[in-house]
Amino acid sequence: MSDLAAARARYAGMIAKRERISSPRLLEALAAVPREDFLPRGRWRIKSEAARSYRLTPDADPVHLYDNVLVAIDARRRLDTGLPSLWAHLIDVLDIKERDRVVQIGCGLGYFTAILSKLVGPKGWVQAVDCDQRLAYRAASYLRPYRNVEVFHGDGCEEIPEPADVIIVHAGFPHPHPIWLQSLRPRGRLLVPLTQRDREGAVIKITRRGKGFEAEAVQQIRIFPGQGRGVTALDDRVADWWQRASALAPLRFRGLEQGLPSDG
């Protein structure tokens, strides 16, 4: 086994132990997908979960990426790749199966898109969207070898082309957008961080159950805020959102924290 392959195996093992990952296929994907393929060439600015500032890797050896670290995409905007342990845990919670149809909103440079691609397999598909044109184009380039992935530049609050088994949102929003709820297939799952203006909030998982939806809190989070035409509307018209969402189907919320509505 090469040094890099060994580093990837240790990385997957570390995440499995820390997050108690239950999916062997997810662990295989973490050990197989080269994180360096979804970043510019090193050296890289990285930081641990608790760190306030970045540190520069000693050199451009990709082995430095196989730790539970954030890697800067745009340090000035505090825009990073997702923390591996966090997103592995959240993806595990979604119980993604082979042949599933997955929509990823906020794909960044595509690393977790590649992980999702491995999980759905060749007969599933992943549609990834990012509102940042430069990121979307770079992600599309990096993901070219993944034949079951389509990358779009667009607003994830405006259109989802087809019904999905899973919708995963990689940015903070004040409320789930109604279009995400409408786009879930029966038993479909939506995972979205609900955050305030300070970037802090809670990740919730919403599951379509018959004619209604059931939501549960997963964990607290601090995350980059989402963008799109739906964000301002939801900020300014929270009451209107609840009225329209309730018209779609009854909502049952349980275990929500951080001052979120406790009863739909």
JSON list of N, CA and C in Angstrom, two decimals, residues 31 59-60 71 75 84 110 118 149 167 204 211 235 246 249:
[
{"chain": "A", "resi": 31, "resn": "ALA", "atom": "N", "xyz": [-12.26, 6.35, 1.90]},
{"chain": "A", "resi": 31, "resn": "ALA", "atom": "CA", "xyz": [-10.91, 5.83, 1.70]},
{"chain": "A", "resi": 31, "resn": "ALA", "atom": "C", "xyz": [-10.49, 5.84, 0.23]},
{"chain": "A", "resi": 59, "resn": "ASP", "atom": "N", "xyz": [4.27, 21.53, 2.84]},
{"chain": "A", "resi": 59, "resn": "ASP", "atom": "CA", "xyz": [4.58, 21.33, 1.43]},
{"chain": "A", "resi": 59, "resn": "ASP", "atom": "C", "xyz": [3.30, 20.92, 0.72]},
{"chain": "A", "resi": 60, "resn": "ALA", "atom": "N", "xyz": [3.42, 20.49, -0.52]},
{"chain": "A", "resi": 60, "resn": "ALA", "atom": "CA", "xyz": [2.25, 20.15, -1.33]},
{"chain": "A", "resi": 60, "resn": "ALA", "atom": "C", "xyz": [1.94, 18.66, -1.33]},
{"chain": "A", "resi": 71, "resn": "VAL", "atom": "N", "xyz": [-10.23, 22.92, 4.74]},
{"chain": "A", "resi": 71, "resn": "VAL", "atom": "CA", "xyz": [-9.26, 23.44, 3.76]},
{"chain": "A", "resi": 71, "resn": "VAL", "atom": "C", "xyz": [-9.88, 24.66, 3.10]},
{"chain": "A", "resi": 75, "resn": "ALA", "atom": "N", "xyz": [-10.16, 31.97, 1.67]},
{"chain": "A", "resi": 75, "resn": "ALA", "atom": "CA", "xyz": [-9.92, 32.32, 3.08]},
{"chain": "A", "resi": 75, "resn": "ALA", "atom": "C", "xyz": [-10.50, 33.69, 3.43]},
{"chain": "A", "resi": 84, "resn": "PRO", "atom": "N", "xyz": [-14.56, 16.97, 7.29]},
{"chain": "A", "resi": 84, "resn": "PRO", "atom": "CA", "xyz": [-14.86, 15.59, 6.90]},
{"chain": "A", "resi": 84, "resn": "PRO", "atom": "C", "xyz": [-15.72, 14.82, 7.91]},
{"chain": "A", "resi": 110, "resn": "GLY", "atom": "N", "xyz": [-16.68, 20.02, -5.06]},
{"chain": "A", "resi": 110, "resn": "GLY", "atom": "CA", "xyz": [-17.12, 18.71, -5.51]},
{"chain": "A", "resi": 110, "resn": "GLY", "atom": "C", "xyz": [-16.63, 17.51, -4.74]},
{"chain": "A", "resi": 118, "resn": "LYS", "atom": "N", "xyz": [-20.23, 7.82, -5.26]},
{"chain": "A", "resi": 118, "resn": "LYS", "atom": "CA", "xyz": [-19.87, 6.44, -4.91]},
{"chain": "A", "resi": 118, "resn": "LYS", "atom": "C", "xyz": [-21.01, 5.73, -4.20]},
{"chain": "A", "resi": 149, "resn": "VAL", "atom": "N", "xyz": [-22.79, 12.00, -12.28]},
{"chain": "A", "resi": 149, "resn": "VAL", "atom": "CA", "xyz": [-22.89, 13.32, -11.66]},
{"chain": "A", "resi": 149, "resn": "VAL", "atom": "C", "xyz": [-23.13, 14.38, -12.73]},
{"chain": "A", "resi": 167, "resn": "ILE", "atom": "N", "xyz": [-32.15, 15.21, -0.71]},
{"chain": "A", "resi": 167, "resn": "ILE", "atom": "CA", "xyz": [-31.67, 16.56, -0.98]},
{"chain": "A", "resi": 167, "resn": "ILE", "atom": "C", "xyz": [-30.80, 16.95, 0.21]},
{"chain": "A", "resi": 204, "resn": "ILE", "atom": "N", "xyz": [-31.30, 19.93, 10.48]},
{"chain": "A", "resi": 204, "resn": "ILE", "atom": "CA", "xyz": [-32.47, 19.10, 10.62]},
{"chain": "A", "resi": 204, "resn": "ILE", "atom": "C", "xyz": [-32.59, 18.15, 9.43]},
{"chain": "A", "resi": 211, "resn": "LYS", "atom": "N", "xyz": [-48.65, 11.83, 3.35]},
{"chain": "A", "resi": 211, "resn": "LYS", "atom": "CA", "xyz": [-49.07, 13.17, 2.94]},
{"chain": "A", "resi": 211, "resn": "LYS", "atom": "C", "xyz": [-48.41, 14.26, 3.77]},
{"chain": "A", "resi": 235, "resn": "ASP", "atom": "N", "xyz": [-36.38, 35.26, 4.94]},
{"chain": "A", "resi": 235, "resn": "ASP", "atom": "CA", "xyz": [-36.04, 36.12, 6.06]},
{"chain": "A", "resi": 235, "resn": "ASP", "atom": "C", "xyz": [-37.17, 37.13, 6.33]},
{"chain": "A", "resi": 246, "resn": "SER", "atom": "N", "xyz": [-47.50, 24.74, 5.27]},
{"chain": "A", "resi": 246, "resn": "SER", "atom": "CA", "xyz": [-48.59, 23.97, 5.87]},
{"chain": "A", "resi": 246, "resn": "SER", "atom": "C", "xyz": [-49.64, 23.61, 4.84]},
{"chain": "A", "resi": 249, "resn": "ALA", "atom": "N", "xyz": [-48.69, 20.24, 3.03]},
{"chain": "A", "resi": 249, "resn": "ALA", "atom": "CA", "xyz": [-48.99, 19.04, 3.80]},
{"chain": "A", "resi": 249, "resn": "ALA", "atom": "C", "xyz": [-48.71, 19.36, 5.26]}
]
